[in-house]
Each structure stands twice: as structure tokens, then as C-alpha cells.
Tab-separated table of C-alpha atoms in Angstrom:
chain	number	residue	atom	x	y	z
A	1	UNK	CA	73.922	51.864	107.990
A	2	UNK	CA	77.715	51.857	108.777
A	3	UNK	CA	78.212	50.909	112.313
A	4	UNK	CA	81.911	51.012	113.941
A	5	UNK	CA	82.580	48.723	117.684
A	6	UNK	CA	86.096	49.035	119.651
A	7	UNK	CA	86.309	45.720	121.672
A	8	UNK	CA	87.759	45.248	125.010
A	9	UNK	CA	91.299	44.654	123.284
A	10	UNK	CA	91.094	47.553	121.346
A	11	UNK	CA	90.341	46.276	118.192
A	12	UNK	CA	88.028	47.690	115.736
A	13	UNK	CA	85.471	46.131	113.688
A	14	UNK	CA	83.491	47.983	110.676
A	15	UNK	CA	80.142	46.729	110.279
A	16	UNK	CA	77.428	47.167	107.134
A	17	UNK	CA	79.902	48.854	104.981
A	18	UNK	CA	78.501	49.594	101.568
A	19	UNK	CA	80.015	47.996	98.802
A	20	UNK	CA	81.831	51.244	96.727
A	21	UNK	CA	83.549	51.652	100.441
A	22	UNK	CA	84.275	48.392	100.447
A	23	UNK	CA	85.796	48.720	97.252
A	24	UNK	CA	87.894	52.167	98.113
A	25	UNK	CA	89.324	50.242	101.208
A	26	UNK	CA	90.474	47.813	98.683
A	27	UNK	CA	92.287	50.290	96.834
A	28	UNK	CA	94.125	52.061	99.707
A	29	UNK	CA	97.542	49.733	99.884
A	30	UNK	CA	97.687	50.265	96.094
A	31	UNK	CA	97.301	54.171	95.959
A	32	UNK	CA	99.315	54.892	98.496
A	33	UNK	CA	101.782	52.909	97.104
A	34	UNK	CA	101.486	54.360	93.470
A	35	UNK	CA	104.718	55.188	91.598
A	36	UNK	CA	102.927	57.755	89.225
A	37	UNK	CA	105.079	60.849	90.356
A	38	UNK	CA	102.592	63.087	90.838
A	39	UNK	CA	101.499	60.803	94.106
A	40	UNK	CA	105.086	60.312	94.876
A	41	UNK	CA	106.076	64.199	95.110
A	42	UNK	CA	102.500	64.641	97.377
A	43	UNK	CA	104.106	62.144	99.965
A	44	UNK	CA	107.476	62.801	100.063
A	45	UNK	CA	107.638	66.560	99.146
A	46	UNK	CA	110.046	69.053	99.328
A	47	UNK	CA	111.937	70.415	102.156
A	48	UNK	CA	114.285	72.758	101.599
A	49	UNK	CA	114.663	75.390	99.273
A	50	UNK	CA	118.602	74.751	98.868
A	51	UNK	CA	119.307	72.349	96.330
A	52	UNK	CA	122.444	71.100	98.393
A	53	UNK	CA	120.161	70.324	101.421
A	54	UNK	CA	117.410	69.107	99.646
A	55	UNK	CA	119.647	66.112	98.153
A	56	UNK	CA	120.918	65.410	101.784
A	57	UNK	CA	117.359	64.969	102.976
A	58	UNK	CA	116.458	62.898	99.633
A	59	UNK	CA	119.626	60.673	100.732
A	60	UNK	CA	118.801	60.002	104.128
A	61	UNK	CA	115.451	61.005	105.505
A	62	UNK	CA	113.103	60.087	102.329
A	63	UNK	CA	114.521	56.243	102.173
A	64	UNK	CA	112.903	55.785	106.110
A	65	UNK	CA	110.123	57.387	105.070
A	66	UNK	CA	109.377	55.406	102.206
A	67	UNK	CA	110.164	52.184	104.236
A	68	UNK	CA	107.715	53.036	106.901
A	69	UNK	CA	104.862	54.269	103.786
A	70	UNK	CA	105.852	50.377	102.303
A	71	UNK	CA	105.005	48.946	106.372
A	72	UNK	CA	101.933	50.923	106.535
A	73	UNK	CA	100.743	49.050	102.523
A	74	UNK	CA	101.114	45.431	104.513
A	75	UNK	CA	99.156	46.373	107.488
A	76	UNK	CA	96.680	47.354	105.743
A	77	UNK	CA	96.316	44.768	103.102
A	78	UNK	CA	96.828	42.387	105.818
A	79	UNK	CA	93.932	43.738	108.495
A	80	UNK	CA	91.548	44.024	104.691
A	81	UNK	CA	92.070	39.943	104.751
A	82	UNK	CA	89.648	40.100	106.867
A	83	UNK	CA	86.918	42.126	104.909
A	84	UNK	CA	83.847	40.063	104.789
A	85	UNK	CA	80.348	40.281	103.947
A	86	UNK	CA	77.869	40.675	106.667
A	87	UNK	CA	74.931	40.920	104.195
A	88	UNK	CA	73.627	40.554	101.233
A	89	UNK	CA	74.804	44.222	100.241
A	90	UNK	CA	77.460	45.242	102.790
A	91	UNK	CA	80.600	44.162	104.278
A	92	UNK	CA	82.396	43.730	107.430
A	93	UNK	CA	86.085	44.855	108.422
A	94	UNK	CA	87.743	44.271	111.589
A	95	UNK	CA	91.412	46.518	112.054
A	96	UNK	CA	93.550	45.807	114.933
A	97	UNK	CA	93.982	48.218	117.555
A	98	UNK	CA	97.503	48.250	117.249
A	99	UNK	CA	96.972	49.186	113.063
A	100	UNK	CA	94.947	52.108	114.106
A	101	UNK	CA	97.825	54.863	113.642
A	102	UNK	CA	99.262	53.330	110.392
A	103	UNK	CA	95.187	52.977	109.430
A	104	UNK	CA	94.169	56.625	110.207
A	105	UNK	CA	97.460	57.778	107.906
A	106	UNK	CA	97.222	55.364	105.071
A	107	UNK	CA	93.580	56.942	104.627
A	108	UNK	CA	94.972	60.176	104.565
A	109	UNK	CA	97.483	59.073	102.082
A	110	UNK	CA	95.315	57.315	99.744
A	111	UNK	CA	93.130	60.625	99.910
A	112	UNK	CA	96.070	62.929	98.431
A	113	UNK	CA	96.589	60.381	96.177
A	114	UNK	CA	93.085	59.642	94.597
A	115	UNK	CA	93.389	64.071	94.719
A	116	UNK	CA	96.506	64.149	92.438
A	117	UNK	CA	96.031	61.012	90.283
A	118	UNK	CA	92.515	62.517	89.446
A	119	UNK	CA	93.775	66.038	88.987
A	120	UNK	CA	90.928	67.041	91.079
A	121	UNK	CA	91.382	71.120	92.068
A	122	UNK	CA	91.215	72.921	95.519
A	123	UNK	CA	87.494	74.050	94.846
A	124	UNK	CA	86.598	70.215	93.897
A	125	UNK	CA	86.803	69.662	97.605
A	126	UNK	CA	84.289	71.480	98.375
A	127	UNK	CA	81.849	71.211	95.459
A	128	UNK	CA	78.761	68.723	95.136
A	129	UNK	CA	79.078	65.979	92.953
A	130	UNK	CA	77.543	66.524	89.808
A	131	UNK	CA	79.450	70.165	89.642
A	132	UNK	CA	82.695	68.562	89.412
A	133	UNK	CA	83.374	67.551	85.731
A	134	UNK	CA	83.967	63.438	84.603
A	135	UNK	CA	82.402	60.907	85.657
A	136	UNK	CA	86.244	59.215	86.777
A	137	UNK	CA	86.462	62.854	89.011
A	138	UNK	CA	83.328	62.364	90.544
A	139	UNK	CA	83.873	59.140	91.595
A	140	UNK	CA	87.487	59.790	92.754
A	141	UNK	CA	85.733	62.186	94.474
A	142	UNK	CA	83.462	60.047	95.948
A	143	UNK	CA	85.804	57.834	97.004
A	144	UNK	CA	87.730	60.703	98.776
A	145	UNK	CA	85.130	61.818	100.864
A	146	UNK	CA	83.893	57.875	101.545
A	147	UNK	CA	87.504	57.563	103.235
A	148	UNK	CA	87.566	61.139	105.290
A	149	UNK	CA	84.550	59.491	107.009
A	150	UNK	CA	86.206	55.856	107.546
A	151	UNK	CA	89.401	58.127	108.928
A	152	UNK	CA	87.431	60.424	110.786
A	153	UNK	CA	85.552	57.467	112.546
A	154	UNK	CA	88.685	55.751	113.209
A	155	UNK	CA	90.151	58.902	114.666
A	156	UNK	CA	87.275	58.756	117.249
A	157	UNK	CA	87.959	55.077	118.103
A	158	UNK	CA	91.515	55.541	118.905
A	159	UNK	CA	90.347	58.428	121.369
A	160	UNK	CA	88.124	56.275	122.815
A	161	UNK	CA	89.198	54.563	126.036
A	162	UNK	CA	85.648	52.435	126.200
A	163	UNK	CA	84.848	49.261	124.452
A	164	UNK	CA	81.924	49.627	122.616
A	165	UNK	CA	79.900	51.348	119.708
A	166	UNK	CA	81.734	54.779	118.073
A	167	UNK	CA	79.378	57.117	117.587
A	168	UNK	CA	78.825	58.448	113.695
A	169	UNK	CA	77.636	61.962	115.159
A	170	UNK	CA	79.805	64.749	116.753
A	171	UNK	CA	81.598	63.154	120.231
A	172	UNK	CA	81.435	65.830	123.362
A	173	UNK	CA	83.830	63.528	124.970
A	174	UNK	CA	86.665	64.477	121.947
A	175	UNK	CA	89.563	66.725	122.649
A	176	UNK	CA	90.108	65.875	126.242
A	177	UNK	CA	92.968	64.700	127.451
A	178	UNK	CA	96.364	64.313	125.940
A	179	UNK	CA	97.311	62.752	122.572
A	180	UNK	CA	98.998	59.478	122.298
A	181	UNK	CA	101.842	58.616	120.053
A	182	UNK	CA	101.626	57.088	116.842
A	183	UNK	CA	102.896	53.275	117.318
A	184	UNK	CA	103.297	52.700	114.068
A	185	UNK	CA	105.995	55.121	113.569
A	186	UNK	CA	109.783	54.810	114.166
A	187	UNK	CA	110.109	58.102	115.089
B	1	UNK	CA	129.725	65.952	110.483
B	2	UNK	CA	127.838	69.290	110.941
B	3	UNK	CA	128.201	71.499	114.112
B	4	UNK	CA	125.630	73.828	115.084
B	5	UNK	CA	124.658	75.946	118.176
B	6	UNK	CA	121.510	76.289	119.332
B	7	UNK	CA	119.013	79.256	120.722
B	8	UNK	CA	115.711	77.467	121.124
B	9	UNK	CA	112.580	79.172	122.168
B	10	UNK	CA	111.269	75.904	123.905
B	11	UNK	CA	113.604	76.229	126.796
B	12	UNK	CA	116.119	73.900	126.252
B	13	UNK	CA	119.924	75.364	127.267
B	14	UNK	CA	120.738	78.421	125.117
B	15	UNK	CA	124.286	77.074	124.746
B	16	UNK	CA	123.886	73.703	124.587
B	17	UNK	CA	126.217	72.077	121.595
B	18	UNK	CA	124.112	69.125	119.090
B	19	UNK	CA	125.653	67.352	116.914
B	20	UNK	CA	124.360	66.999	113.565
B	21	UNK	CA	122.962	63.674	112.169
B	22	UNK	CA	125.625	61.582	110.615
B	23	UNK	CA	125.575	61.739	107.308
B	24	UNK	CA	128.552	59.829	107.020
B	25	UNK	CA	128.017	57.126	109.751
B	26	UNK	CA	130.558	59.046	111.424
B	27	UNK	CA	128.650	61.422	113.486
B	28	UNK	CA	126.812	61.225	117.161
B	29	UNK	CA	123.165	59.943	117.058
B	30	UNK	CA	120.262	62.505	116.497
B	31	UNK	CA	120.328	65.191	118.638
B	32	UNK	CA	123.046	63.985	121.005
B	33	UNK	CA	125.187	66.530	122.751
B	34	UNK	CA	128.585	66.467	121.073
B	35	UNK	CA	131.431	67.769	122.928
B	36	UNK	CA	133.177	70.794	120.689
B	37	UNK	CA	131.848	74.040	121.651
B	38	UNK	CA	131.994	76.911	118.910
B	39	UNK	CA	131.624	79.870	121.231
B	40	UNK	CA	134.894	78.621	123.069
B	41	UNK	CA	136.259	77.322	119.945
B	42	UNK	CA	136.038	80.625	118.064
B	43	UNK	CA	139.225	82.046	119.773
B	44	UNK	CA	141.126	79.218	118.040
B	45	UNK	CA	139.069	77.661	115.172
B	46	UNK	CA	141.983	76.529	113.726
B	47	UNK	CA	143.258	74.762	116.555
B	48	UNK	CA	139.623	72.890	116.022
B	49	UNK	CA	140.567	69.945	113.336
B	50	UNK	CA	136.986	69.709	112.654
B	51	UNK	CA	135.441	73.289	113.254
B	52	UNK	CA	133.309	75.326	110.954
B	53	UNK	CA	134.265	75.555	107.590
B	54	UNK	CA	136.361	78.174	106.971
B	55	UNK	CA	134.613	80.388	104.165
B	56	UNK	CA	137.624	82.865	104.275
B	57	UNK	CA	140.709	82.915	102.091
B	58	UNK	CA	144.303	82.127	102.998
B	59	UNK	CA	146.336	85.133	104.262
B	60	UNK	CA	143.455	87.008	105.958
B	61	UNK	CA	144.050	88.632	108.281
B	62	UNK	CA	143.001	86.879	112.295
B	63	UNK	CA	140.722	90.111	112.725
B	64	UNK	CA	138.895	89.208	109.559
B	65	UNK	CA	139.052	85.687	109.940
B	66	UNK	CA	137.272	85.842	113.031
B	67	UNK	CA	134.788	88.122	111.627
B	68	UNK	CA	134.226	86.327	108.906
B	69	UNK	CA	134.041	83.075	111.384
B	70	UNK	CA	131.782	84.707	113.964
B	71	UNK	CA	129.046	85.436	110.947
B	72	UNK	CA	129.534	82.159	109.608
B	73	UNK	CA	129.121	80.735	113.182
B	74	UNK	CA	125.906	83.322	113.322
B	75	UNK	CA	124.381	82.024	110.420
B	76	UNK	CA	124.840	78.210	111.716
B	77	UNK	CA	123.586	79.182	115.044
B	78	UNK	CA	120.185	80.892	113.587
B	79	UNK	CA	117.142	78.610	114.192
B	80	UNK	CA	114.999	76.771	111.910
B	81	UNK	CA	111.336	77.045	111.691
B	82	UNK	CA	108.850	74.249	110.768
B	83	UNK	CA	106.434	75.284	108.843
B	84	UNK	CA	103.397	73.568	108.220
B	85	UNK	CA	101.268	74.471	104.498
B	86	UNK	CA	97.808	74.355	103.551
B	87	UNK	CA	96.237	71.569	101.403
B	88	UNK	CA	93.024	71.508	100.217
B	89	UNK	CA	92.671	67.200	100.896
B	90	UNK	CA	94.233	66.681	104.610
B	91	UNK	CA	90.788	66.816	107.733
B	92	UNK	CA	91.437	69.580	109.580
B	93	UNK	CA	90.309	67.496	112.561
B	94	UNK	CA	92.968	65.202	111.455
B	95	UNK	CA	95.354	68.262	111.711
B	96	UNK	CA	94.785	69.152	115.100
B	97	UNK	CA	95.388	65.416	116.069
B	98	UNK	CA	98.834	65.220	114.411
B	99	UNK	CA	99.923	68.430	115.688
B	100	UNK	CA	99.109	67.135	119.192
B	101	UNK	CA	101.160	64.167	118.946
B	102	UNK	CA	103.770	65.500	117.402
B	103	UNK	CA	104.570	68.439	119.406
B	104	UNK	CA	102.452	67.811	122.344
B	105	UNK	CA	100.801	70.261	122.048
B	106	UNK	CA	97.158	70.837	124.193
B	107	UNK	CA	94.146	71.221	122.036
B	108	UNK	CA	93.148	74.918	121.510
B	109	UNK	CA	96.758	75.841	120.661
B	110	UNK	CA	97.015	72.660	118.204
B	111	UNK	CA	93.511	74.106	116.951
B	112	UNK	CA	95.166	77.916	116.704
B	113	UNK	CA	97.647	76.704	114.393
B	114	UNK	CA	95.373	74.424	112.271
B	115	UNK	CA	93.008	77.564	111.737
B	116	UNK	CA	96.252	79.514	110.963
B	117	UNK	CA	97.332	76.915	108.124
B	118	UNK	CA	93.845	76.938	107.244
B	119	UNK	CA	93.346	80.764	106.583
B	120	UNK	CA	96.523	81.928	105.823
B	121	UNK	CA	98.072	78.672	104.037
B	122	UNK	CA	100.724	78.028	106.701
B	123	UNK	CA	102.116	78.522	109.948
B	124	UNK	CA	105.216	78.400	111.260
B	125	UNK	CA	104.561	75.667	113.855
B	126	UNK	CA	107.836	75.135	115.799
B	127	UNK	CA	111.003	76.980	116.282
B	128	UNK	CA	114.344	75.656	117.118
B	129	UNK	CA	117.784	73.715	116.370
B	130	UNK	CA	117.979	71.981	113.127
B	131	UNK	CA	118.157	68.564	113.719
B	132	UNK	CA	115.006	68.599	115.865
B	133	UNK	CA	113.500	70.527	113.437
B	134	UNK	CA	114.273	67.758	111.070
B	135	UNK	CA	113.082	65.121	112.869
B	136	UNK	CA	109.733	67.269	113.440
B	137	UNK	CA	109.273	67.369	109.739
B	138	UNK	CA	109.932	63.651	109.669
B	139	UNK	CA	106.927	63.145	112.044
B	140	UNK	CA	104.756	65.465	110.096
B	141	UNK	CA	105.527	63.594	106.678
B	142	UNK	CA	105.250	60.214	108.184
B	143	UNK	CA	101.263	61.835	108.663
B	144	UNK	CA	101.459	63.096	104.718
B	145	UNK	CA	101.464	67.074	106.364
B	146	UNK	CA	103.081	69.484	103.791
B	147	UNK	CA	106.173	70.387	105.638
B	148	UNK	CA	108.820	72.661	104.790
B	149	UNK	CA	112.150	73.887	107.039
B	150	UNK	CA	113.156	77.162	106.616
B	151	UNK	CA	116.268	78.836	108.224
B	152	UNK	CA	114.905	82.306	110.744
B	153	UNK	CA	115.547	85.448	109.911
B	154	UNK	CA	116.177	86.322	113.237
């Protein structure tokens, strides 16, 4: 059973990871770095309605953007160097504590892309398995929802203050206190 | 370089002058104070080498030019609004965590507006001069939120 530690530096280690998560990890610096423009337009979307302003903010703001998504696809692929197996049937991770921010959004981002490079709908999200048609949708959906729970688990680590085990079950302790910044990001 | 003045809601100096990002590698850094005032200017925009643009045609009248100045300077002036739109992929938890680093802003409000996006399929989650509007949709791409800017009606 997956089992995630924060050390006393802040560092994070994944432990008894089953292999198709293993695998989806794998596959984050690549989707999120996908030039199929369907995943491109998800990350770097519109944002203004004027044509005029739009092309300023395609000139100026989308090149840092897409510098910072390119910085995020090495931190990852180098912290998955370390993936490992720790059994016969599941594998180890450890992520930096300074990678957690750039970790947390690269999930996020491989998650809208698996979404648009599966063509999965809205009411996929929230449908079982076998109702969603293909087996390629089902397993991008799979893989979707194997990654909200590495995120979400990750999310709780960076909260936590403590070294020790993150728990896999709802954490009273979340929501207090104030937010930190993202160190990852520029801006 | 585009001049703008600023209202905002968060409490930041009703007339305080911003200079636009440089576009050009001419301009002030982001958000810096830049010293040309357009409510004092107004009286003599075109004593202001770099003013507003003028949107009126030669041989107007002054009355009409600064009518025609004031409503351009009125529609410069109007604040921006951040809005934040549903998608059906993004953790809402994951929501509420952005929105509290980005903004600062404490949990149950950060939780209002998630629910808002949620339900309603977006919220208009900050209010204010352009260029920090800008660099709050920055922030919220950098995190892969839908965000859009769009200019108030107010």
C-alpha cells in the first residue's frame, strides 16, 4: 500500500508505489511538455477577448510561462532518476522538498493534458471506469485519477511542518495557517 | 509605454499613477509608480509628449477634445477583473491552495470562491489595476487555472 514520509529536510519519499503509477509518473515531463495543440491551448489559454491584447500577452507573458512549464519538465525528470524499486511489484520515489511546488503543478498539468489528448468529456470525470468508452480512455482515465491522488498527497506534505509519515486519509490539521509561496515560480 | 490610473478596491491609493509593463524595453518595471499624472495632465494633454492617445480628430474643438480625452482617460482608468473558470480536471482542494497563495487569501474565503467557480463556472476573483491584474493571471497560469482578464463595467 502506497506510503508517503517528509524527512527532517523536507524531502519526500514515495514508498510501494504500484507499477501503472509508476509508469504515469514516468510520463508526466513528457505530457506536460506535449506540442499536440490541443495540450498547448489548455496551458497557455486565452486571455483577452481583444485580438490586439491578446497578441501582446502571446508576445510577452506566454514566452515566461513556457520557460518556467520547460523548468518544471527537468525537475521532474530529474527527482524521477531516482524512482526505484522497493519490491518485487512496487517502486520507490524520493522528490526534494524544494521540487514540491513545481511537483504539485506538473501533476496538475499532466492531468489536463492526459484530459485533452484523450478527448475525455466533463461527465468522464466523474464516471466509473467501465462507463467511459475505449479502453485508451479508461486508462487515460486511470492514469488521471492515479495522479490527483499523488498531487493531493503531495499537497498534504508541503502543509506539513513535521517530519514523518503523510497520512492517506482526510488531515484535521489542513487549512490552518497561512499559505506559502510557490518557490518554483518567478513570479 | 501604456499609462493608466488606478481605482482599486484592495486599498491601495485611489490616485496612485502605474506604469504599464514595457513592452518596448522602454517602460518602468511592473507595477512601478511612474511619474505623469493624467488627472493633472488632462488640462494640457498636449503639453504631455507621451499622454493618452488622442482618439479625436484635428481641429476639434478644446471642449470636445477634453471630452473626448476625459472618456478615453475613463475607459483607461476602469479596473480589470480576474476571473477565474471552471474545469472539469483541476482538484478543487488544489484550487483553494492556489488561490491562497496567490492572493493571500485565508481559507473559507479562498473556499467561497472555489465553490463559486465550481457552481457557477467562474468567479471574478480579484479586482483592480491592470498590470497587477496581469501578473495575477500569470500566477494563476503558472498553476494551469483557466484565467481570463476582463475590463469592469463599472
Amino acid at each position: 500500500m502506497l506510503r508517503v514520509f517528509r524527512d527532517e529536510a523536507g524531502n519526500i519519499e514515495l514508498q510501494a508505489l504500484p507499477p501503472i503509477c509508476a509508469d504515469t509518473l514516468i510520463r508526466v515531463p513528457d505530457l506536460i511538455g506535449s506540442d499536440d495543440p490541443r495540450v498547448r491551448s489548455r496551458l497557455l489559454p486565452r486571455v483577452y477577448d481583444e485580438d490586439d491584447e491578446e497578441e501582446q500577452w502571446r508576445r510577452y507573458a506566454t514566452p515566461e510561462l513556457e520557460h518556467l512549464f520547460r523548468s518544471r519538465e527537468e525537475i521532474v525528470q530529474k527527482d524521477l532518476a531516482t524512482l526505484e524499486q522497493d519490491s518485487a511489484l512496487t517502486f520507490r520515489l524520493v522528490i526534494a522538498g524544494q521540487h514540491l511546488p513545481a511537483w504539485i503543478a506538473a501533476l496538475n498539468a499532466a492531468r489536463l493534458a492526459l484530459f485533452e489528448l484523450n478527448e475525455l468529456r466533463p461527465q468522464d470525470m466523474e464516471s466509473d471506469l467501465p462507463e467511459v468508452e475505449g479502453d485508451g480512455r479508461q486508462l487515460a482515465l486511470f492514469r488521471i485519477h492515479n495522479l490527483a491522488l499523488i498531487q493531493e498527497l503531495l499537497m498534504r506534505a508541503k502543509r506539513r511542518s513535521e517530519p514523518g509519515e503523510v497520512p492517506l486519509d482526510d488531515d484535521p490539521s489542513e487549512g490552518a495557517g497561512g499559505a506559502e509561496a510557490d518557490d518554483d515560480l518567478p513570479f | 509605454m501604456r499609462r493608466v490610473t488606478t481605482s482599486e478596491r484592495t486599498g491601495d491609493d485611489a490616485r496612485a499613477t502605474w506604469c504599464a509593463p514595457s513592452r518596448s524595453g522602454s517602460g518602468g518595471p511592473l507595477g512601478a509608480p511612474c511619474s505623469w499624472d493624467p488627472l493633472s495632465a488632462r488640462a494640457s494633454a498636449s503639453a504631455v509628449p507621451n499622454g493618452p492617445p488622442r482618439v479625436f480628430a484635428a481641429g476639434e474643438s478644446t471642449e470636445s477634445e477634453s471630452e473626448t480625452d476625459t472618456a478615453t482617460l475613463t475607459r483607461l482608468g476602469r479596473p480589470w477583473h480576474v476571473v477565474v473558470h471552471d474545469d472539469p480536471v483541476t482538484l478543487m482542494t488544489y484550487v483553494v491552495e492556489v488561490f491562497r497563495e496567490v492572493f493571500g487569501y485565508p481559507e473559507g474565503r479562498a473556499r467561497k470562491l472555489m465553490l463559486e467557480v465550481h457552481h457557477k463556472g467562474r468567479s471574478i476573483v480579484w479586482t483592480g489595476a491592470r498590470e497587477r491584474a496581469e501578473l495575477y493571471v500569470t500566477k494563476l497560469q503558472a498553476r494551469h487555472l483557466l484565467a481570463t482578464l476582463e475590463r469592469s463595467e463599472d
